[in-house]
PDB file of C-alpha atoms and ligand atoms in Angstrom:
ATOM      1  CA  MET A 224      89.794  82.540  99.303  1.00 97.00           C
ATOM      2  CA  LYS A 225      91.271  81.917 102.837  1.00 98.00           C
ATOM      3  CA  ILE A 226      95.123  82.621 103.144  1.00 98.00           C
ATOM      4  CA  CYS A 227      97.960  81.657 105.730  1.00 98.00           C
ATOM      5  CA  ILE A 228     101.219  82.236 106.540  1.00 98.00           C
ATOM      6  CA  VAL A 229     103.472  79.167 108.036  1.00 99.00           C
ATOM      7  CA  PRO A 230     105.999  80.390 109.231  1.00 98.00           C
ATOM      8  CA  GLY A 231     110.448  79.775 110.215  1.00 98.00           C
ATOM      9  CA  SER A 232     113.608  80.060 110.433  1.00 98.00           C
ATOM     10  CA  PHE A 233     113.521  76.936 108.377  1.00 98.00           C
ATOM     11  CA  ASP A 234     116.891  75.940 108.387  1.00 98.00           C
ATOM     12  CA  PRO A 235     116.936  74.275 106.950  1.00 98.00           C
ATOM     13  CA  PHE A 236     113.249  73.021 106.544  1.00 98.00           C
ATOM     14  CA  THR A 237     112.270  69.545 106.857  1.00 98.00           C
ATOM     15  CA  LEU A 238     109.981  67.066 106.834  1.00 98.00           C
ATOM     16  CA  GLY A 239     108.504  67.496 109.447  1.00 98.00           C
ATOM     17  CA  HIS A 240     107.881  71.193 108.380  1.00 98.00           C
ATOM     18  CA  LEU A 241     106.811  69.596 104.758  1.00 98.00           C
ATOM     19  CA  ASP A 242     103.792  67.235 106.725  1.00 98.00           C
ATOM     20  CA  VAL A 243     102.254  70.563 107.942  1.00 98.00           C
ATOM     21  CA  VAL A 244     102.495  72.479 104.515  1.00 99.00           C
ATOM     22  CA  LYS A 245     100.592  69.745 102.598  1.00 99.00           C
ATOM     23  CA  ARG A 246      98.858  69.556 105.907  1.00 98.00           C
ATOM     24  CA  ALA A 247      97.505  73.405 105.996  1.00 99.00           C
ATOM     25  CA  ALA A 248      97.549  72.674 101.693  1.00 98.00           C
ATOM     26  CA  ASP A 249      94.240  70.711 102.918  1.00 98.00           C
ATOM     27  CA  LEU A 250      92.499  73.395 105.117  1.00 98.00           C
ATOM     28  CA  PHE A 251      92.693  76.401 103.442  1.00 98.00           C
ATOM     29  CA  ASP A 252      92.814  78.308 100.072  1.00 98.00           C
ATOM     30  CA  LYS A 253      96.601  79.688  99.499  1.00 98.00           C
ATOM     31  CA  VAL A 254      99.224  78.417 101.793  1.00 99.00           C
ATOM     32  CA  TYR A 255     102.697  80.984 101.432  1.00 99.00           C
ATOM     33  CA  VAL A 256     106.152  79.163 103.438  1.00 99.00           C
ATOM     34  CA  ALA A 257     107.395  82.293 105.056  1.00 98.00           C
ATOM     35  CA  ILE A 258     111.436  82.166 106.129  1.00 98.00           C
ATOM     36  CA  MET A 259     111.991  84.683 108.887  1.00 98.00           C
ATOM     37  CA  ILE A 260     113.898  85.680 111.062  1.00 96.00           C
ATOM     38  CA  ASN A 261     113.958  83.957 114.747  1.00 95.00           C
ATOM     39  CA  SER A 262     116.205  86.603 116.333  1.00 93.00           C
ATOM     40  CA  GLN A 263     117.345  83.884 119.236  1.00 93.00           C
ATOM     41  CA  LYS A 264     119.309  82.356 116.620  1.00 92.00           C
ATOM     42  CA  LYS A 265     122.103  82.001 114.478  1.00 90.00           C
ATOM     43  CA  GLY A 266     121.536  80.180 111.212  1.00 93.00           C
ATOM     44  CA  MET A 267     123.605  78.343 108.723  1.00 97.00           C
ATOM     45  CA  PHE A 268     122.757  78.320 105.206  1.00 98.00           C
ATOM     46  CA  ASP A 269     121.678  81.402 104.001  1.00 97.00           C
ATOM     47  CA  PHE A 270     117.523  82.893 102.980  1.00 97.00           C
ATOM     48  CA  ALA A 271     118.224  81.918  99.613  1.00 98.00           C
ATOM     49  CA  GLN A 272     119.759  78.375 100.144  1.00 98.00           C
ATOM     50  CA  ARG A 273     116.864  78.248 102.184  1.00 98.00           C
ATOM     51  CA  LYS A 274     114.486  79.055  99.725  1.00 98.00           C
ATOM     52  CA  ARG A 275     115.850  77.107  97.461  1.00 98.00           C
ATOM     53  CA  ILE A 276     115.163  74.007  99.800  1.00 98.00           C
ATOM     54  CA  ALA A 277     111.813  74.552 100.610  1.00 99.00           C
ATOM     55  CA  GLU A 278     111.210  75.384  97.437  1.00 98.00           C
ATOM     56  CA  LEU A 279     112.665  71.477  96.401  1.00 98.00           C
ATOM     57  CA  SER A 280     111.041  69.680  99.095  1.00 99.00           C
ATOM     58  CA  CYS A 281     107.167  71.968  98.627  1.00 98.00           C
ATOM     59  CA  ALA A 282     107.722  71.910  95.035  1.00 98.00           C
ATOM     60  CA  GLY A 283     104.174  70.084  93.221  1.00 97.00           C
ATOM     61  CA  LEU A 284     101.688  71.786  96.548  1.00 98.00           C
ATOM     62  CA  GLU A 285     100.295  73.662  93.564  1.00 98.00           C
ATOM     63  CA  ASN A 286      98.170  75.785  96.209  1.00 98.00           C
ATOM     64  CA  VAL A 287     101.599  76.312  98.507  1.00 99.00           C
ATOM     65  CA  GLU A 288     104.220  79.776  97.539  1.00 98.00           C
ATOM     66  CA  VAL A 289     107.741  79.753  99.307  1.00 99.00           C
ATOM     67  CA  ILE A 290     108.750  83.593 100.557  1.00 98.00           C
ATOM     68  CA  THR A 291     111.183  84.916 102.267  1.00 98.00           C
ATOM     69  CA  ALA A 292     111.076  88.096 104.222  1.00 98.00           C
ATOM     70  CA  ASP A 293     112.247  90.290 107.272  1.00 95.00           C
ATOM     71  CA  GLY A 294     110.016  92.477 109.776  1.00 96.00           C
ATOM     72  CA  LEU A 295     107.045  91.949 111.967  1.00 98.00           C
ATOM     73  CA  LEU A 296     104.776  88.112 111.013  1.00 98.00           C
ATOM     74  CA  VAL A 297     102.503  90.294 111.856  1.00 98.00           C
ATOM     75  CA  ASP A 298     102.898  93.292 109.173  1.00 98.00           C
ATOM     76  CA  LEU A 299     103.611  89.987 106.207  1.00 98.00           C
ATOM     77  CA  CYS A 300     100.091  88.722 107.587  1.00 98.00           C
ATOM     78  CA  ARG A 301      98.217  92.205 106.935  1.00 97.00           C
ATOM     79  CA  GLY A 302     100.319  92.129 103.543  1.00 98.00           C
ATOM     80  CA  LEU A 303     100.266  89.347 101.820  1.00 98.00           C
ATOM     81  CA  GLY A 304      96.191  88.796 103.935  1.00 98.00           C
ATOM     82  CA  ALA A 305      96.201  86.344 105.918  1.00 98.00           C
ATOM     83  CA  SER A 306      94.085  85.366 108.026  1.00 98.00           C
ATOM     84  CA  ALA A 307      95.553  82.944 110.067  1.00 98.00           C
ATOM     85  CA  VAL A 308      99.572  82.022 110.907  1.00 98.00           C
ATOM     86  CA  VAL A 309      99.688  77.605 111.499  1.00 99.00           C
ATOM     87  CA  LYS A 310     102.842  76.318 113.396  1.00 98.00           C
ATOM     88  CA  GLY A 311     103.801  73.031 113.487  1.00 98.00           C
ATOM     89  CA  VAL A 312     103.876  71.617 117.373  1.00 98.00           C
ATOM     90  CA  ARG A 313     105.476  69.011 118.499  1.00 98.00           C
ATOM     91  CA  ASP A 314     106.084  68.649 122.934  1.00 98.00           C
ATOM     92  CA  ALA A 315     104.601  69.867 125.309  1.00 98.00           C
ATOM     93  CA  GLN A 316     107.259  72.794 124.729  1.00 98.00           C
ATOM     94  CA  ASP A 317     106.728  73.649 121.526  1.00 98.00           C
ATOM     95  CA  CYS A 318     103.469  74.147 122.397  1.00 98.00           C
ATOM     96  CA  THR A 319     104.473  76.864 125.005  1.00 98.00           C
ATOM     97  CA  TYR A 320     106.833  78.901 123.293  1.00 98.00           C
ATOM     98  CA  GLU A 321     104.233  78.876 120.434  1.00 98.00           C
ATOM     99  CA  ILE A 322     101.230  80.063 122.510  1.00 98.00           C
ATOM    100  CA  ASN A 323     103.305  82.680 123.865  1.00 98.00           C
ATOM    101  CA  MET A 324     104.102  84.233 120.689  1.00 98.00           C
ATOM    102  CA  ALA A 325     100.739  83.987 119.626  1.00 98.00           C
ATOM    103  CA  ARG A 326      99.252  86.290 122.526  1.00 98.00           C
ATOM    104  CA  MET A 327     102.405  89.325 121.883  1.00 98.00           C
ATOM    105  CA  ASN A 328     101.433  88.637 117.765  1.00 98.00           C
ATOM    106  CA  GLY A 329      98.079  88.885 119.324  1.00 98.00           C
ATOM    107  CA  PHE A 330      98.675  91.941 121.614  1.00 98.00           C
ATOM    108  CA  ILE A 331     100.676  93.522 118.131  1.00 98.00           C
ATOM    109  CA  ASP A 332      97.790  92.863 115.908  1.00 97.00           C
ATOM    110  CA  GLY A 333      94.754  90.881 117.045  1.00 96.00           C
ATOM    111  CA  SER A 334      93.346  90.296 113.032  1.00 95.00           C
ATOM    112  CA  PHE A 335      94.790  87.346 112.367  1.00 95.00           C
ATOM    113  CA  GLU A 336      94.329  83.532 114.453  1.00 98.00           C
ATOM    114  CA  THR A 337      97.130  81.326 114.866  1.00 98.00           C
ATOM    115  CA  VAL A 338      97.053  77.725 114.629  1.00 98.00           C
ATOM    116  CA  LEU A 339      98.819  74.900 115.762  1.00 98.00           C
ATOM    117  CA  LEU A 340      98.739  71.329 113.554  1.00 98.00           C
ATOM    118  CA  PRO A 341     100.177  68.824 116.179  1.00 98.00           C
ATOM    119  CA  ALA A 342     103.122  66.897 114.575  1.00 98.00           C
ATOM    120  CA  LYS A 343     103.464  63.109 114.067  1.00 98.00           C
ATOM    121  CA  PRO A 344     104.358  61.163 116.061  1.00 98.00           C
ATOM    122  CA  GLU A 345     106.813  59.451 113.914  1.00 98.00           C
ATOM    123  CA  LEU A 346     108.123  62.803 112.841  1.00 98.00           C
ATOM    124  CA  SER A 347     107.531  64.797 116.126  1.00 98.00           C
ATOM    125  CA  PHE A 348     111.930  63.888 116.881  1.00 97.00           C
ATOM    126  CA  LEU A 349     113.155  65.757 113.787  1.00 98.00           C
ATOM    127  CA  SER A 350     113.519  69.415 114.231  1.00 98.00           C
ATOM    128  CA  SER A 351     115.691  72.150 112.192  1.00 98.00           C
ATOM    129  CA  THR A 352     118.532  71.180 114.870  1.00 97.00           C
ATOM    130  CA  PHE A 353     119.035  67.534 114.942  1.00 98.00           C
ATOM    131  CA  VAL A 354     119.409  68.340 110.449  1.00 98.00           C
ATOM    132  CA  ARG A 355     122.481  69.652 111.813  1.00 98.00           C
ATOM    133  CA  GLU A 356     123.828  68.175 113.884  1.00 98.00           C
ATOM    134  CA  LEU A 357     124.120  65.786 111.206  1.00 98.00           C
ATOM    135  CA  MET A 358     125.789  67.825 108.964  1.00 98.00           C
ATOM    136  CA  LYS A 359     127.722  68.452 111.431  1.00 97.00           C
ATOM    137  CA  TYR A 360     129.051  65.427 112.127  1.00 98.00           C
ATOM    138  CA  GLU A 361     128.605  63.750 108.762  1.00 97.00           C
ATOM    139  CA  LYS A 362     125.618  61.535 108.953  1.00 98.00           C
ATOM    140  CA  PRO A 363     122.971  60.918 106.383  1.00 98.00           C
ATOM    141  CA  LEU A 364     120.413  63.160 106.146  1.00 98.00           C
ATOM    142  CA  ASP A 365     117.551  60.456 104.518  1.00 97.00           C
ATOM    143  CA  GLY A 366     114.136  60.392 106.705  1.00 97.00           C
ATOM    144  CA  ALA A 367     115.349  63.952 107.976  1.00 98.00           C
ATOM    145  CA  LEU A 368     114.507  65.839 104.399  1.00 98.00           C
ATOM    146  CA  HIS A 369     112.854  65.490 101.535  1.00 98.00           C
ATOM    147  CA  PRO A 370     114.684  63.909  99.078  1.00 98.00           C
ATOM    148  CA  ASP A 371     115.143  66.657  96.576  1.00 98.00           C
ATOM    149  CA  ALA A 372     116.366  68.176  99.387  1.00 98.00           C
ATOM    150  CA  VAL A 373     119.333  66.213 100.718  1.00 98.00           C
ATOM    151  CA  ALA A 374     120.212  66.363  96.606  1.00 98.00           C
ATOM    152  CA  TYR A 375     121.082  70.454  96.581  1.00 98.00           C
ATOM    153  CA  ILE A 376     122.637  70.236 100.054  1.00 98.00           C
ATOM    154  CA  SER A 377     124.994  67.527  99.164  1.00 96.00           C
ATOM    155  CA  VAL A 378     126.058  69.740  96.303  1.00 97.00           C
ATOM    156  CA  ILE A 379     126.424  73.213  98.313  1.00 93.00           C
TER     157      ILE A 379
HETATM  158  O1  LIG B 654     110.504  77.871 113.209  1.00 74.22           O
HETATM  159  P1  LIG B 654     111.251  79.070 114.547  1.00 74.22           P
HETATM  160  O2  LIG B 654     112.221  79.159 114.391  1.00 74.22           O
HETATM  161  O3  LIG B 654     110.676  78.779 116.059  1.00 74.22           O
HETATM  162  O4  LIG B 654     110.219  80.639 113.622  1.00 74.22           O
HETATM  163  C1  LIG B 654     110.184  81.395 114.476  1.00 74.22           C
HETATM  164  C2  LIG B 654     109.770  83.082 113.321  1.00 74.22           C
HETATM  165  C3  LIG B 654     110.314  83.853 112.433  1.00 74.22           C
HETATM  166  C4  LIG B 654     108.014  82.755 113.498  1.00 74.22           C
HETATM  167  C5  LIG B 654     109.661  84.754 114.762  1.00 74.22           C
HETATM  168  O5  LIG B 654     111.220  84.251 115.033  1.00 74.22           O
HETATM  169  C6  LIG B 654     109.337  85.576 114.142  1.00 74.22           C
HETATM  170  O6  LIG B 654     107.160  84.980 113.867  1.00 74.22           O
HETATM  171  N1  LIG B 654     110.023  86.347 113.383  1.00 74.22           N
HETATM  172  C7  LIG B 654     109.507  87.379 112.536  1.00 74.22           C
HETATM  173  C8  LIG B 654     109.529  88.763 113.416  1.00 74.22           C
HETATM  174  C9  LIG B 654     108.502  88.105 114.729  1.00 74.22           C
HETATM  175  O7  LIG B 654     107.740  88.739 114.369  1.00 74.22           O
HETATM  176  N2  LIG B 654     108.877  88.559 116.121  1.00 74.22           N
HETATM  177  C10 LIG B 654     107.628  88.315 116.492  1.00 74.22           C
HETATM  178  C11 LIG B 654     107.127  90.026 117.647  1.00 74.22           C
HETATM  179  S1  LIG B 654     107.205  89.475 118.835  1.00 74.22           S
END
């Protein structure tokens, strides 16, 4: 069974993330969406809220499971038996960042691959940072997040 992890801070999980997860779910037998800590970023939603938003967004994707994890991604890969990490990339800046991350992870443990999926053009402007900015100015989140995630956020 081919297992992959789609890791991220997912603060919050956007429709851009969902597209990457759906494509990973077509390529792998099992996909773990892993909500993890990016030590460079200060969070807005707590882990339980991020998990709920990702779960609502991924509902109905049968081979997808949302988990939270601390520690290193390489250790999570080993623990779950994943052969690949899948990340979406929107532009050259993302590519540079993700290639460097892949090399660092490979330095620690070279037993899995990193697969980079280019974002669809129509979703490439979307980011969690953009969504947090919309929220700050109380603008609608429709088209940026899954409708069930928008509904959930409106009541927390
Ligand atoms: O969505 P992001 O913020 O780009 O995701 C980054 C994330 C959370 C995948 C990355 O920071 C990560 O893998 N964190 C776990 C700790 C780790 O393994 N760091 C890399 C080794 S230097």
